[in-house]
Amino acid sequence: MSCENIFKDVTAIHARLFHHKPALQGHINFFLKEFEERRGEREVLRMNSTYKNMSYISEQGIPNSTEALHQCLANLKESVSSATAQCQEICDREGKTCTQEEEEPNSLSTERERRAKEWNDFIGLQCERSATVDEEYASQIEALRSHYSDLENKLRSKVVL
């Protein structure tokens, strides 16, 4: 019997320590009660005003905006077509073809060739500069070596004497 009593006591202690459901439910209920008391009818009023605004927009705002959009797009289409026609007339007057498909490959190829030539010139110039710097570096190293070898020879000749 004593083992059963000990087991029941340990189970009761375990339940009190690790089962927080009743305490949490109390806190949740308290929070909901305070929230509802403080907010009151404000949320309902806000929801109603939002609903009224949305119904007004859907009834009057959307049809008005769609009509204005159709009118503006029609005007824009007319303006673009008249501008295109005027550009075509100007091109025809000057005797040039305004098709970009014919002009574009020629201009692209000439631009590519020009850029390739510039790039090759740039690379050649950089190679020349690099070679010049390497030669100057080598000559300075040789000059320093000869200078220090002369100094070393002078020091040895003075030490030997």
PDB file of C-alpha atoms in Angstrom:
ATOM      1  CA  MET A   1       0.000   0.000   0.000  1.00  0.00           C
ATOM      2  CA  SER A   2       2.722   2.412   0.762  1.00  0.00           C
ATOM      3  CA  CYS A   3       4.037   2.213  -2.824  1.00  0.00           C
ATOM      4  CA  GLU A   4       0.624   3.117  -4.166  1.00  0.00           C
ATOM      5  CA  ASN A   5       0.395   6.123  -1.830  1.00  0.00           C
ATOM      6  CA  ILE A   6       3.868   7.265  -2.772  1.00  0.00           C
ATOM      7  CA  PHE A   7       3.015   6.866  -6.462  1.00  0.00           C
ATOM      8  CA  LYS A   8      -0.173   8.926  -6.032  1.00  0.00           C
ATOM      9  CA  ASP A   9       1.712  11.631  -4.126  1.00  0.00           C
ATOM     10  CA  VAL A  10       4.452  11.794  -6.752  1.00  0.00           C
ATOM     11  CA  THR A  11       1.839  11.939  -9.524  1.00  0.00           C
ATOM     12  CA  ALA A  12      -0.017  14.741  -7.742  1.00  0.00           C
ATOM     13  CA  ILE A  13       3.207  16.713  -7.235  1.00  0.00           C
ATOM     14  CA  HIS A  14       4.160  16.142 -10.866  1.00  0.00           C
ATOM     15  CA  ALA A  15       0.759  17.343 -12.053  1.00  0.00           C
ATOM     16  CA  ARG A  16       0.996  20.497  -9.908  1.00  0.00           C
ATOM     17  CA  LEU A  17       4.500  21.272 -11.167  1.00  0.00           C
ATOM     18  CA  PHE A  18       4.224  20.490 -14.854  1.00  0.00           C
ATOM     19  CA  HIS A  19       0.560  20.815 -15.886  1.00  0.00           C
ATOM     20  CA  HIS A  20      -0.100  24.503 -16.467  1.00  0.00           C
ATOM     21  CA  LYS A  21      -3.339  24.209 -18.390  1.00  0.00           C
ATOM     22  CA  PRO A  22      -5.640  25.530 -15.626  1.00  0.00           C
ATOM     23  CA  ALA A  23      -3.335  28.471 -14.913  1.00  0.00           C
ATOM     24  CA  LEU A  24      -3.008  29.307 -18.602  1.00  0.00           C
ATOM     25  CA  GLN A  25      -6.756  29.123 -19.113  1.00  0.00           C
ATOM     26  CA  GLY A  26      -7.218  31.567 -16.236  1.00  0.00           C
ATOM     27  CA  HIS A  27      -4.721  33.997 -17.768  1.00  0.00           C
ATOM     28  CA  ILE A  28      -6.290  33.683 -21.218  1.00  0.00           C
ATOM     29  CA  ASN A  29      -9.776  34.303 -19.881  1.00  0.00           C
ATOM     30  CA  PHE A  30      -8.540  37.328 -17.919  1.00  0.00           C
ATOM     31  CA  PHE A  31      -6.825  38.725 -21.035  1.00  0.00           C
ATOM     32  CA  LEU A  32      -9.936  38.257 -23.191  1.00  0.00           C
ATOM     33  CA  LYS A  33     -12.124  39.891 -20.585  1.00  0.00           C
ATOM     34  CA  GLU A  34      -9.799  42.908 -20.261  1.00  0.00           C
ATOM     35  CA  PHE A  35      -9.441  43.169 -24.034  1.00  0.00           C
ATOM     36  CA  GLU A  36     -13.194  43.130 -24.593  1.00  0.00           C
ATOM     37  CA  GLU A  37     -13.826  45.668 -21.820  1.00  0.00           C
ATOM     38  CA  ARG A  38     -11.197  48.101 -23.061  1.00  0.00           C
ATOM     39  CA  ARG A  39     -12.003  47.851 -26.771  1.00  0.00           C
ATOM     40  CA  GLY A  40     -15.746  47.801 -26.362  1.00  0.00           C
ATOM     41  CA  GLU A  41     -17.644  48.736 -29.511  1.00  0.00           C
ATOM     42  CA  ARG A  42     -14.711  50.503 -31.186  1.00  0.00           C
ATOM     43  CA  GLU A  43     -13.778  47.510 -33.277  1.00  0.00           C
ATOM     44  CA  VAL A  44     -17.347  46.975 -34.449  1.00  0.00           C
ATOM     45  CA  LEU A  45     -17.634  50.661 -35.412  1.00  0.00           C
ATOM     46  CA  ARG A  46     -14.352  50.504 -37.278  1.00  0.00           C
ATOM     47  CA  MET A  47     -15.448  47.407 -39.148  1.00  0.00           C
ATOM     48  CA  ASN A  48     -18.724  49.098 -40.128  1.00  0.00           C
ATOM     49  CA  SER A  49     -16.955  52.224 -41.384  1.00  0.00           C
ATOM     50  CA  THR A  50     -14.503  50.091 -43.365  1.00  0.00           C
ATOM     51  CA  TYR A  51     -17.395  48.172 -44.898  1.00  0.00           C
ATOM     52  CA  LYS A  52     -19.139  51.441 -45.878  1.00  0.00           C
ATOM     53  CA  ASN A  53     -15.956  52.766 -47.500  1.00  0.00           C
ATOM     54  CA  MET A  54     -15.392  49.557 -49.421  1.00  0.00           C
ATOM     55  CA  SER A  55     -18.981  49.424 -50.649  1.00  0.00           C
ATOM     56  CA  TYR A  56     -18.752  53.067 -51.802  1.00  0.00           C
ATOM     57  CA  ILE A  57     -15.528  52.342 -53.668  1.00  0.00           C
ATOM     58  CA  SER A  58     -16.932  49.226 -55.309  1.00  0.00           C
ATOM     59  CA  GLU A  59     -20.189  50.933 -56.302  1.00  0.00           C
ATOM     60  CA  GLN A  60     -18.928  54.288 -57.533  1.00  0.00           C
ATOM     61  CA  GLY A  61     -15.128  54.421 -57.530  1.00  0.00           C
ATOM     62  CA  ILE A  62     -14.331  51.423 -59.692  1.00  0.00           C
ATOM     63  CA  PRO A  63     -16.795  52.187 -62.516  1.00  0.00           C
ATOM     64  CA  ASN A  64     -15.673  55.832 -62.626  1.00  0.00           C
ATOM     65  CA  SER A  65     -12.008  54.899 -62.698  1.00  0.00           C
ATOM     66  CA  THR A  66     -12.513  52.265 -65.400  1.00  0.00           C
ATOM     67  CA  GLU A  67     -14.364  54.774 -67.588  1.00  0.00           C
ATOM     68  CA  ALA A  68     -11.596  57.345 -67.094  1.00  0.00           C
ATOM     69  CA  LEU A  69      -8.994  54.695 -67.844  1.00  0.00           C
ATOM     70  CA  HIS A  70     -10.682  53.678 -71.095  1.00  0.00           C
ATOM     71  CA  GLN A  71     -10.952  57.321 -72.163  1.00  0.00           C
ATOM     72  CA  CYS A  72      -7.288  58.054 -71.338  1.00  0.00           C
ATOM     73  CA  LEU A  73      -6.083  54.914 -73.079  1.00  0.00           C
ATOM     74  CA  ALA A  74      -8.067  55.801 -76.193  1.00  0.00           C
ATOM     75  CA  ASN A  75      -6.547  59.308 -76.192  1.00  0.00           C
ATOM     76  CA  LEU A  76      -3.084  57.840 -75.638  1.00  0.00           C
ATOM     77  CA  LYS A  77      -3.526  55.388 -78.492  1.00  0.00           C
ATOM     78  CA  GLU A  78      -4.578  58.202 -80.825  1.00  0.00           C
ATOM     79  CA  SER A  79      -1.596  60.330 -79.774  1.00  0.00           C
ATOM     80  CA  VAL A  80       0.869  57.503 -80.305  1.00  0.00           C
ATOM     81  CA  SER A  81      -0.531  56.641 -83.712  1.00  0.00           C
ATOM     82  CA  SER A  82      -0.421  60.300 -84.838  1.00  0.00           C
ATOM     83  CA  ALA A  83       3.169  60.647 -83.558  1.00  0.00           C
ATOM     84  CA  THR A  84       4.166  57.475 -85.409  1.00  0.00           C
ATOM     85  CA  ALA A  85       2.558  58.764 -88.603  1.00  0.00           C
ATOM     86  CA  GLN A  86       4.384  62.099 -88.288  1.00  0.00           C
ATOM     87  CA  CYS A  87       7.708  60.328 -87.759  1.00  0.00           C
ATOM     88  CA  GLN A  88       7.069  58.186 -90.815  1.00  0.00           C
ATOM     89  CA  GLU A  89       6.278  61.301 -92.865  1.00  0.00           C
ATOM     90  CA  ILE A  90       9.497  62.987 -91.756  1.00  0.00           C
ATOM     91  CA  CYS A  91      11.519  59.919 -92.666  1.00  0.00           C
ATOM     92  CA  ASP A  92       9.843  59.653 -96.049  1.00  0.00           C
ATOM     93  CA  ARG A  93      10.512  63.345 -96.763  1.00  0.00           C
ATOM     94  CA  GLU A  94      14.202  62.946 -96.087  1.00  0.00           C
ATOM     95  CA  GLY A  95      14.373  59.866 -98.267  1.00  0.00           C
ATOM     96  CA  LYS A  96      15.530  57.517 -95.574  1.00  0.00           C
ATOM     97  CA  THR A  97      13.979  54.276 -94.573  1.00  0.00           C
ATOM     98  CA  CYS A  98      12.877  54.255 -90.985  1.00  0.00           C
ATOM     99  CA  THR A  99      13.078  50.553 -90.505  1.00  0.00           C
ATOM    100  CA  GLN A 100      15.483  49.813 -87.708  1.00  0.00           C
ATOM    101  CA  GLU A 101      15.894  46.213 -88.787  1.00  0.00           C
ATOM    102  CA  GLU A 102      17.942  47.298 -91.835  1.00  0.00           C
ATOM    103  CA  GLU A 103      19.998  49.961 -90.055  1.00  0.00           C
ATOM    104  CA  GLU A 104      20.638  48.142 -86.813  1.00  0.00           C
ATOM    105  CA  PRO A 105      22.925  45.297 -87.994  1.00  0.00           C
ATOM    106  CA  ASN A 106      25.151  47.711 -89.942  1.00  0.00           C
ATOM    107  CA  SER A 107      25.486  50.146 -87.069  1.00  0.00           C
ATOM    108  CA  LEU A 108      25.965  47.336 -84.582  1.00  0.00           C
ATOM    109  CA  SER A 109      28.708  45.702 -86.636  1.00  0.00           C
ATOM    110  CA  THR A 110      30.531  49.005 -87.164  1.00  0.00           C
ATOM    111  CA  GLU A 111      30.268  49.813 -83.456  1.00  0.00           C
ATOM    112  CA  ARG A 112      31.558  46.365 -82.564  1.00  0.00           C
ATOM    113  CA  GLU A 113      34.491  46.760 -84.926  1.00  0.00           C
ATOM    114  CA  ARG A 114      35.279  50.206 -83.533  1.00  0.00           C
ATOM    115  CA  ARG A 115      35.153  48.943 -79.941  1.00  0.00           C
ATOM    116  CA  ALA A 116      37.291  45.903 -80.829  1.00  0.00           C
ATOM    117  CA  LYS A 117      39.898  48.215 -82.418  1.00  0.00           C
ATOM    118  CA  GLU A 118      39.858  50.492 -79.374  1.00  0.00           C
ATOM    119  CA  TRP A 119      40.233  47.483 -77.105  1.00  0.00           C
ATOM    120  CA  ASN A 120      43.164  46.103 -79.093  1.00  0.00           C
ATOM    121  CA  ASP A 121      44.845  49.526 -79.047  1.00  0.00           C
ATOM    122  CA  PHE A 122      44.306  49.756 -75.295  1.00  0.00           C
ATOM    123  CA  ILE A 123      45.723  46.264 -74.681  1.00  0.00           C
ATOM    124  CA  GLY A 124      48.755  47.052 -76.894  1.00  0.00           C
ATOM    125  CA  LEU A 125      49.398  50.285 -75.003  1.00  0.00           C
ATOM    126  CA  GLN A 126      49.125  48.484 -71.674  1.00  0.00           C
ATOM    127  CA  CYS A 127      51.594  45.794 -72.846  1.00  0.00           C
ATOM    128  CA  GLU A 128      54.054  48.498 -73.941  1.00  0.00           C
ATOM    129  CA  ARG A 129      53.729  50.265 -70.587  1.00  0.00           C
ATOM    130  CA  SER A 130      54.181  46.988 -68.744  1.00  0.00           C
ATOM    131  CA  ALA A 131      57.314  46.187 -70.748  1.00  0.00           C
ATOM    132  CA  THR A 132      58.723  49.675 -70.063  1.00  0.00           C
ATOM    133  CA  VAL A 133      58.074  49.335 -66.339  1.00  0.00           C
ATOM    134  CA  ASP A 134      59.673  45.861 -66.300  1.00  0.00           C
ATOM    135  CA  GLU A 135      62.779  47.184 -68.076  1.00  0.00           C
ATOM    136  CA  GLU A 136      63.081  50.127 -65.682  1.00  0.00           C
ATOM    137  CA  TYR A 137      62.648  47.794 -62.707  1.00  0.00           C
ATOM    138  CA  ALA A 138      65.306  45.424 -63.994  1.00  0.00           C
ATOM    139  CA  SER A 139      67.741  48.298 -64.641  1.00  0.00           C
ATOM    140  CA  GLN A 140      67.166  49.733 -61.158  1.00  0.00           C
ATOM    141  CA  ILE A 141      67.727  46.319 -59.577  1.00  0.00           C
ATOM    142  CA  GLU A 142      70.958  45.934 -61.538  1.00  0.00           C
ATOM    143  CA  ALA A 143      72.081  49.420 -60.493  1.00  0.00           C
ATOM    144  CA  LEU A 144      71.332  48.660 -56.838  1.00  0.00           C
ATOM    145  CA  ARG A 145      73.161  45.339 -57.021  1.00  0.00           C
ATOM    146  CA  SER A 146      76.230  46.952 -58.512  1.00  0.00           C
ATOM    147  CA  HIS A 147      76.092  49.764 -55.925  1.00  0.00           C
ATOM    148  CA  TYR A 148      75.842  47.364 -52.993  1.00  0.00           C
ATOM    149  CA  SER A 149      78.524  45.057 -54.425  1.00  0.00           C
ATOM    150  CA  ASP A 150      80.840  48.082 -54.755  1.00  0.00           C
ATOM    151  CA  LEU A 151      80.081  49.059 -51.151  1.00  0.00           C
ATOM    152  CA  GLU A 152      80.724  45.505 -49.997  1.00  0.00           C
ATOM    153  CA  ASN A 153      84.018  45.377 -51.889  1.00  0.00           C
ATOM    154  CA  LYS A 154      85.092  48.685 -50.343  1.00  0.00           C
ATOM    155  CA  LEU A 155      84.207  47.419 -46.871  1.00  0.00           C
ATOM    156  CA  ARG A 156      86.180  44.188 -47.412  1.00  0.00           C
ATOM    157  CA  SER A 157      89.180  46.076 -48.738  1.00  0.00           C
ATOM    158  CA  LYS A 158      89.185  48.336 -45.666  1.00  0.00           C
ATOM    159  CA  VAL A 159      88.717  45.427 -43.257  1.00  0.00           C
ATOM    160  CA  VAL A 160      91.504  43.359 -44.821  1.00  0.00           C
ATOM    161  CA  LEU A 161      94.024  46.162 -44.572  1.00  0.00           C
TER     162      LEU A 161
END
